[in-house]
Structure formats: structure tokens, C-alpha cells
Amino acid sequence: MTVQSFERDASLRTWLLAEAPESGFQAWSQSFYLAWLRLAANPLAVIGLVVLLALGLVALMAPWIATHSPFDQVLTERLQRPSAAHWLGTDELGRDVFSRIVYGARTTLYIVGLVAVIVGPIGLCIGATAGYLGGWVEALLMRITDIFLSFPSLILALAFVSALGPSLDNAIIAIALSSWPGIARLARAETLTIRSSDYVDAVRVMGASTPRIIFKHVMPMCLPSVVVRVTLSMASVALTAAGLGFLGLGAQPPTPEWGAMLSTARQYLLEHWYLAAMPGLAILTVSLAFNLFGDGLRDMLNPRS
């Protein structure tokens, strides 16, 4: 490292750690930098983040990473063991297992991403509205939430997808419908504390309408907790998606999906164990990465840290 680069890094660090920020951008940069330091102090969270970034990279570059088409069936090469031609072997239809796992990352991220986009705003809106308005509105919304919480998420998702029909999009809807209640309960608990704060009383006295207070002042304060909860929930979402695929209610053949691959591989478990081990290991890795990163994100966004 040259003297100039060292001095430049030192000045940047001084700018990021200045006690009196001179602009909004500097204040935002300081908050982000301090949050990153808290995340970097947790090695397991960094590992989880690296795994998730690697998964996203694999999904994005699947056509270049996969060694074969995930749909090509070569019956003369069915149930081959791992080799130089097929790194993780082939399945019962002669399809390359490695390529299907690579493309299966796209399916998993598609499900997890859409569910997060759906359940986050729904749970936040319902919880913040119930917590701020109180009264019969809170009682009605929370009783509906309690009804959804009274069923295990996988059983509820099975019921919804059975009613809607087996498909990838219906599985996403079913998982989303079974995942929002926990976020709503969390947002309500946060709102019960926020609604009695001084700044909310101030904007109320200034004449702000109830929707403006909820959307402009209450929800932003609930957002960090909701983001952490959504991130931690993504592990269970990935497992639920794999469970629906295992039962044939998620992604339909020939779409590569880890749960469906695990379902077909169970018939050959004794002779060809790798067919089930590889998609199972992928599911385990992704779920663990979301949990590790969620724990680190909770520490990073905790205002008491």
C-alpha cells in the first residue's frame, strides 16, 4: 500500500466517523458504515451473506455455469454416478443433476423473493394499522391474524395450494398467505410503542391525517424489525417451497426445483444416494445462510447496539 492510498483511506475513515456530519449524505454514509461494522463483527453473518450472494450469482449466471441443459433427457445415460462428464451424476431420465441444481437456484430465489415482496408490505400495513387505530379495528385484524397463526404454516400452505391447484405461482401465493401473520403481529407490537411517542403526538397536533401518520411516521419506524423478521422467515419459506415441491404441489415437471428433485430421488436412495444428497444439501445450505444472515442483520439494525 502506497503512502497516498493510506492517507486516502485514513481521510475516508475520518469522514465516515466524524461526530458532526456536514450533509445528509455524510450522515447516511456514517449510518451505513457503522451498521456494516456491526455486521462484519459477526463472522457467521458474513458467511451467510457470502453464501446468499453466491447463490444469487449462480442463479444469474446459470446458463454459463451449468454444464448441460437441465431439460435434456438422455435415457442411455440414466442413473450414472458422478464423473467428469456429469459432475453430480444423472437422474432417472438421464438429466444432469449439477445443471438442474444450478437452475433450481433460480426457482428458489424466485419463490423467496416474491414471497418477501408480498408478505412484507401486507404484514406491515395490517400490523401498523391495527396497532395505531386500536379498538374494534385492532380486534378484527388481530383475530383474523390469530386464525391464520392457529395453523402450521406448511399445513396452511398445503390447503391453499390444494384449493388453487398445483403450480409454481399458486405455491408462491399459498406460502405468502401463510407467512404474513407473524410479520403483522410484530408490526403491531412495534406500533403500540411508537404511537405514544412525542413526535407522533406532535404531528397529530399539527393536523396530520391518520393515514399520513401511519404511512409516513409509524411504518418507517417499524421497518427495521420487519426487514429482520422477513429475512429470518425466508429460511422457512425455502423449506416450505421445497416441501410443496416434494409433494408435487409446487413447481411442476420439467422445471428444476430442489424439493421435486428430492422427491424423485427417494426411489433410488439406497443405490444412488447422491441424487437425494445434492438437492438436500442445497436446501440445507440456503436455509442456514438465511438464518445466519438474519441474525447478523438483527444485530446490525438494532438501535441499542
Coordinates of C-alpha atoms in Angstrom, one line a residue:
M1 CA 0.0 0.0 0.0
T2 CA 1.4 3.4 -1.0
V3 CA 1.5 6.4 1.2
Q4 CA -1.1 8.2 -0.9
S5 CA -3.6 5.3 -0.7
F6 CA -3.0 5.0 3.0
E7 CA -3.7 8.7 3.5
R8 CA -6.8 8.5 1.3
D9 CA -8.2 5.6 3.3
A10 CA -7.4 7.4 6.6
S11 CA -9.2 10.5 5.4
L12 CA -12.2 8.5 4.3
R13 CA -12.4 6.8 7.6
T14 CA -12.2 10.1 9.4
W15 CA -15.0 11.5 7.2
L16 CA -17.2 8.4 8.0
L17 CA -16.6 8.7 11.7
A18 CA -17.0 12.5 12.0
E19 CA -19.0 13.5 15.1
A20 CA -20.8 16.3 13.3
P21 CA -21.9 15.3 9.8
E22 CA -22.0 18.2 7.4
S23 CA -24.6 16.8 5.0
G24 CA -27.4 14.3 4.8
F25 CA -25.3 12.1 2.5
Q26 CA -22.5 12.0 5.1
A27 CA -24.9 11.1 7.9
W28 CA -26.4 8.3 5.8
S29 CA -22.9 7.1 4.9
Q30 CA -21.9 7.1 8.6
S31 CA -25.0 5.1 9.5
F32 CA -24.4 2.5 6.7
Y33 CA -20.7 2.3 7.7
L34 CA -21.4 1.7 11.4
A35 CA -24.1 -0.8 10.5
W36 CA -21.6 -2.7 8.2
L37 CA -19.0 -2.7 11.1
R38 CA -21.6 -4.3 13.3
L39 CA -22.4 -6.9 10.7
A40 CA -18.7 -7.6 9.9
A41 CA -18.1 -8.2 13.6
N42 CA -20.3 -11.3 13.3
P43 CA -18.3 -13.8 11.1
L44 CA -21.3 -16.2 10.8
A45 CA -23.5 -13.4 9.4
V46 CA -20.8 -12.6 6.9
I47 CA -20.6 -16.2 5.9
G48 CA -24.4 -16.3 5.4
L49 CA -24.3 -13.1 3.3
V50 CA -21.5 -14.6 1.2
V51 CA -23.5 -17.8 0.6
L52 CA -26.6 -15.8 -0.4
L53 CA -24.6 -13.6 -2.8
A54 CA -23.0 -16.7 -4.3
L55 CA -26.5 -18.2 -4.7
G56 CA -27.7 -15.1 -6.5
L57 CA -24.6 -15.1 -8.7
V58 CA -25.2 -18.8 -9.6
A59 CA -28.8 -18.1 -10.4
L60 CA -27.9 -15.1 -12.5
M61 CA -25.2 -17.0 -14.5
A62 CA -26.9 -20.3 -14.6
P63 CA -26.6 -20.6 -18.5
W64 CA -22.8 -20.2 -18.2
I65 CA -22.3 -22.3 -15.1
A66 CA -24.4 -25.3 -16.0
T67 CA -22.6 -27.9 -18.0
H68 CA -25.7 -29.3 -19.7
S69 CA -29.3 -28.2 -20.3
P70 CA -31.4 -29.0 -17.3
F71 CA -34.2 -30.4 -19.6
D72 CA -32.2 -32.7 -21.9
Q73 CA -33.2 -36.3 -21.4
V74 CA -30.6 -38.9 -22.4
L75 CA -32.1 -42.3 -21.4
T76 CA -28.9 -44.1 -22.4
E77 CA -27.1 -42.2 -19.6
R78 CA -29.7 -42.5 -16.9
L79 CA -28.6 -43.0 -13.2
Q80 CA -24.9 -42.5 -13.9
R81 CA -22.6 -41.8 -11.0
P82 CA -20.6 -38.6 -10.7
S83 CA -17.9 -38.3 -13.3
A84 CA -16.0 -35.8 -15.4
A85 CA -18.9 -35.7 -17.9
H86 CA -21.6 -35.3 -15.2
W87 CA -20.1 -33.8 -12.0
L88 CA -23.0 -34.9 -9.8
G89 CA -24.3 -37.8 -11.9
T90 CA -27.5 -38.1 -13.8
D91 CA -31.1 -38.7 -12.7
E92 CA -33.6 -41.4 -13.7
L93 CA -34.2 -39.6 -17.1
G94 CA -30.5 -39.0 -17.9
R95 CA -30.6 -35.3 -17.0
D96 CA -27.5 -33.8 -15.5
V97 CA -28.0 -33.3 -11.7
F98 CA -25.5 -30.5 -11.4
S99 CA -27.2 -28.4 -14.1
R100 CA -30.6 -29.0 -12.5
I101 CA -29.4 -27.9 -9.1
V102 CA -27.9 -24.7 -10.6
Y103 CA -31.1 -23.9 -12.4
G104 CA -33.0 -24.8 -9.3
A105 CA -31.4 -21.9 -7.5
R106 CA -33.3 -19.6 -9.8
T107 CA -36.6 -21.3 -8.8
T108 CA -35.8 -21.0 -5.1
L109 CA -34.8 -17.3 -5.4
Y110 CA -37.9 -16.6 -7.4
I111 CA -40.1 -18.0 -4.7
V112 CA -38.3 -16.5 -1.8
G113 CA -38.0 -13.1 -3.5
L114 CA -41.7 -12.9 -4.5
V115 CA -42.9 -14.1 -1.1
A116 CA -40.7 -11.4 0.6
V117 CA -42.1 -8.7 -1.6
I118 CA -45.7 -9.8 -0.9
V119 CA -45.7 -10.6 2.9
G120 CA -43.5 -7.6 4.0
P121 CA -45.9 -4.8 2.9
I122 CA -49.0 -6.8 3.8
G123 CA -47.9 -7.7 7.3
L124 CA -46.5 -4.2 7.9
C125 CA -49.7 -2.5 6.8
I126 CA -52.1 -4.7 8.7
G127 CA -49.9 -4.6 11.9
A128 CA -49.3 -0.9 11.8
T129 CA -53.0 -0.1 11.1
A130 CA -54.2 -2.4 13.9
G131 CA -51.7 -1.1 16.4
Y132 CA -52.3 2.6 15.7
L133 CA -56.1 2.6 15.4
G134 CA -56.8 0.2 18.2
G135 CA -60.4 -0.5 19.2
W136 CA -62.6 -2.7 17.0
V137 CA -60.2 -2.4 14.0
E138 CA -57.4 -3.9 16.0
A139 CA -59.6 -6.6 17.4
L140 CA -60.9 -7.6 14.0
L141 CA -57.5 -7.6 12.3
M142 CA -55.8 -9.4 15.1
R143 CA -58.5 -12.1 15.3
I144 CA -58.0 -12.7 11.6
T145 CA -54.3 -12.9 12.2
D146 CA -54.8 -15.3 15.1
I147 CA -56.9 -17.6 12.8
F148 CA -54.0 -17.8 10.3
L149 CA -51.5 -18.3 13.1
S150 CA -53.5 -21.2 14.6
F151 CA -52.5 -23.4 11.7
P152 CA -48.9 -24.6 11.0
S153 CA -47.6 -22.7 8.0
L154 CA -46.9 -25.8 5.9
I155 CA -50.4 -27.2 6.5
L156 CA -52.0 -23.9 5.7
A157 CA -49.9 -23.6 2.5
L158 CA -50.9 -27.1 1.6
A159 CA -54.6 -26.2 2.0
F160 CA -54.3 -23.1 -0.1
V161 CA -52.3 -24.7 -2.9
S162 CA -54.6 -27.6 -3.0
A163 CA -57.5 -25.3 -3.5
L164 CA -55.8 -23.1 -6.1
G165 CA -54.1 -26.0 -8.0
P166 CA -50.6 -27.3 -8.2
S167 CA -48.3 -24.8 -9.9
L168 CA -45.3 -22.6 -9.0
D169 CA -47.3 -19.3 -9.0
N170 CA -50.0 -20.8 -6.8
A171 CA -47.4 -22.2 -4.4
I172 CA -46.0 -18.6 -4.0
I173 CA -49.5 -17.3 -3.3
A174 CA -50.1 -20.1 -0.8
I175 CA -46.8 -19.5 1.0
A176 CA -47.4 -15.8 1.1
L177 CA -50.9 -16.2 2.6
S178 CA -49.4 -18.4 5.4
S179 CA -46.4 -16.2 6.1
W180 CA -47.7 -12.7 6.7
P181 CA -49.4 -13.1 10.2
G182 CA -46.1 -13.3 12.1
I183 CA -45.0 -10.0 10.5
A184 CA -48.3 -8.4 11.3
R185 CA -48.0 -9.3 15.0
L186 CA -44.5 -7.9 15.1
A187 CA -45.5 -4.6 13.4
R188 CA -48.5 -4.2 15.8
A189 CA -46.2 -4.7 18.8
E190 CA -43.8 -2.1 17.5
T191 CA -46.7 0.3 16.7
L192 CA -48.1 0.1 20.2
T193 CA -44.8 1.6 21.5
I194 CA -44.4 4.1 18.7
R195 CA -47.9 5.6 18.7
S196 CA -47.4 7.1 22.2
S197 CA -44.1 8.8 21.4
D198 CA -43.7 12.5 21.4
Y199 CA -43.1 13.0 17.7
V200 CA -46.3 11.2 16.8
D201 CA -48.2 13.4 19.2
A202 CA -46.5 16.4 17.6
V203 CA -47.5 15.6 14.0
R204 CA -51.0 14.7 15.2
V205 CA -51.3 18.1 16.9
M206 CA -50.1 19.8 13.6
G207 CA -53.1 18.3 11.9
A208 CA -51.7 15.3 10.1
S209 CA -54.3 12.8 8.9
T210 CA -54.4 9.2 10.3
P211 CA -53.2 7.6 7.0
R212 CA -50.3 10.1 6.8
I213 CA -49.2 9.3 10.4
I214 CA -49.4 5.6 9.8
F215 CA -47.6 5.5 6.4
K216 CA -45.1 8.4 6.9
H217 CA -44.3 8.2 10.6
V218 CA -45.2 4.8 12.1
M219 CA -44.3 2.3 9.3
P220 CA -40.7 3.7 8.8
M221 CA -40.0 3.1 12.4
C222 CA -41.3 -0.5 12.2
L223 CA -39.4 -1.2 9.0
P224 CA -36.0 -2.4 10.6
S225 CA -37.8 -5.0 12.7
V226 CA -39.9 -6.1 9.8
V227 CA -36.9 -6.5 7.5
V228 CA -35.1 -8.7 10.0
R229 CA -38.2 -10.8 10.5
V230 CA -38.7 -11.2 6.8
T231 CA -35.1 -12.2 6.4
L232 CA -35.3 -14.8 9.1
S233 CA -38.6 -16.1 7.7
M234 CA -37.0 -16.7 4.3
A235 CA -35.4 -19.9 5.7
S236 CA -38.9 -21.3 6.5
V237 CA -40.2 -20.1 3.1
A238 CA -37.4 -22.0 1.3
L239 CA -38.2 -25.1 3.4
T240 CA -42.0 -24.8 2.7
A241 CA -41.3 -24.3 -1.0
A242 CA -39.2 -27.4 -1.0
G243 CA -41.9 -29.3 0.9
L244 CA -44.6 -28.3 -1.6
G245 CA -42.3 -29.3 -4.5
F246 CA -41.6 -32.7 -2.7
L247 CA -45.3 -33.3 -2.6
G248 CA -45.8 -32.4 -6.2
L249 CA -47.7 -29.2 -5.4
G250 CA -45.0 -26.6 -6.3
A251 CA -43.0 -26.3 -9.4
Q252 CA -44.2 -28.8 -12.0
P253 CA -42.0 -31.0 -14.2
P254 CA -39.8 -30.5 -16.0
T255 CA -39.0 -27.3 -14.1
P256 CA -35.9 -27.9 -12.0
E257 CA -36.7 -27.5 -8.3
W258 CA -34.8 -28.9 -5.3
G259 CA -37.9 -30.3 -3.5
A260 CA -39.2 -32.0 -6.6
M261 CA -35.7 -33.4 -7.3
L262 CA -35.6 -34.8 -3.7
S263 CA -39.0 -36.4 -4.2
T264 CA -38.0 -38.4 -7.3
A265 CA -34.6 -39.3 -5.9
R266 CA -36.1 -41.1 -2.8
Q267 CA -36.9 -44.1 -5.1
Y268 CA -33.2 -44.6 -5.7
L269 CA -31.9 -43.7 -2.3
L270 CA -30.1 -46.9 -1.5
E271 CA -28.3 -47.4 -4.8
H272 CA -27.8 -43.8 -5.9
W273 CA -27.7 -41.7 -2.6
Y274 CA -26.2 -38.7 -4.3
L275 CA -29.4 -38.0 -6.2
A276 CA -31.1 -37.1 -2.9
A277 CA -28.0 -35.8 -1.1
M278 CA -27.2 -33.0 -3.5
P279 CA -30.6 -31.2 -3.6
G280 CA -31.0 -31.8 0.2
L281 CA -27.6 -30.2 0.8
A282 CA -28.6 -27.2 -1.3
I283 CA -31.8 -26.7 0.7
L284 CA -29.8 -27.0 3.9
T285 CA -27.2 -24.5 2.8
V286 CA -29.7 -21.9 1.7
S287 CA -31.8 -22.2 4.8
L288 CA -28.8 -22.0 7.1
A289 CA -27.5 -19.0 5.2
F290 CA -30.7 -17.1 5.6
N291 CA -30.8 -17.8 9.3
L292 CA -27.1 -16.7 9.8
F293 CA -27.6 -13.5 7.8
G294 CA -30.9 -12.8 9.6
D295 CA -29.2 -13.0 13.0
G296 CA -26.5 -10.6 11.8
L297 CA -29.0 -8.2 10.3
R298 CA -30.9 -8.1 13.6
D299 CA -27.7 -7.0 15.4
M300 CA -26.9 -4.5 12.6
L301 CA -30.3 -2.8 12.7
N302 CA -30.7 -2.9 16.4
P303 CA -30.7 0.7 17.6
R304 CA -29.4 -0.3 21.0
S305 CA -26.2 -1.8 19.5

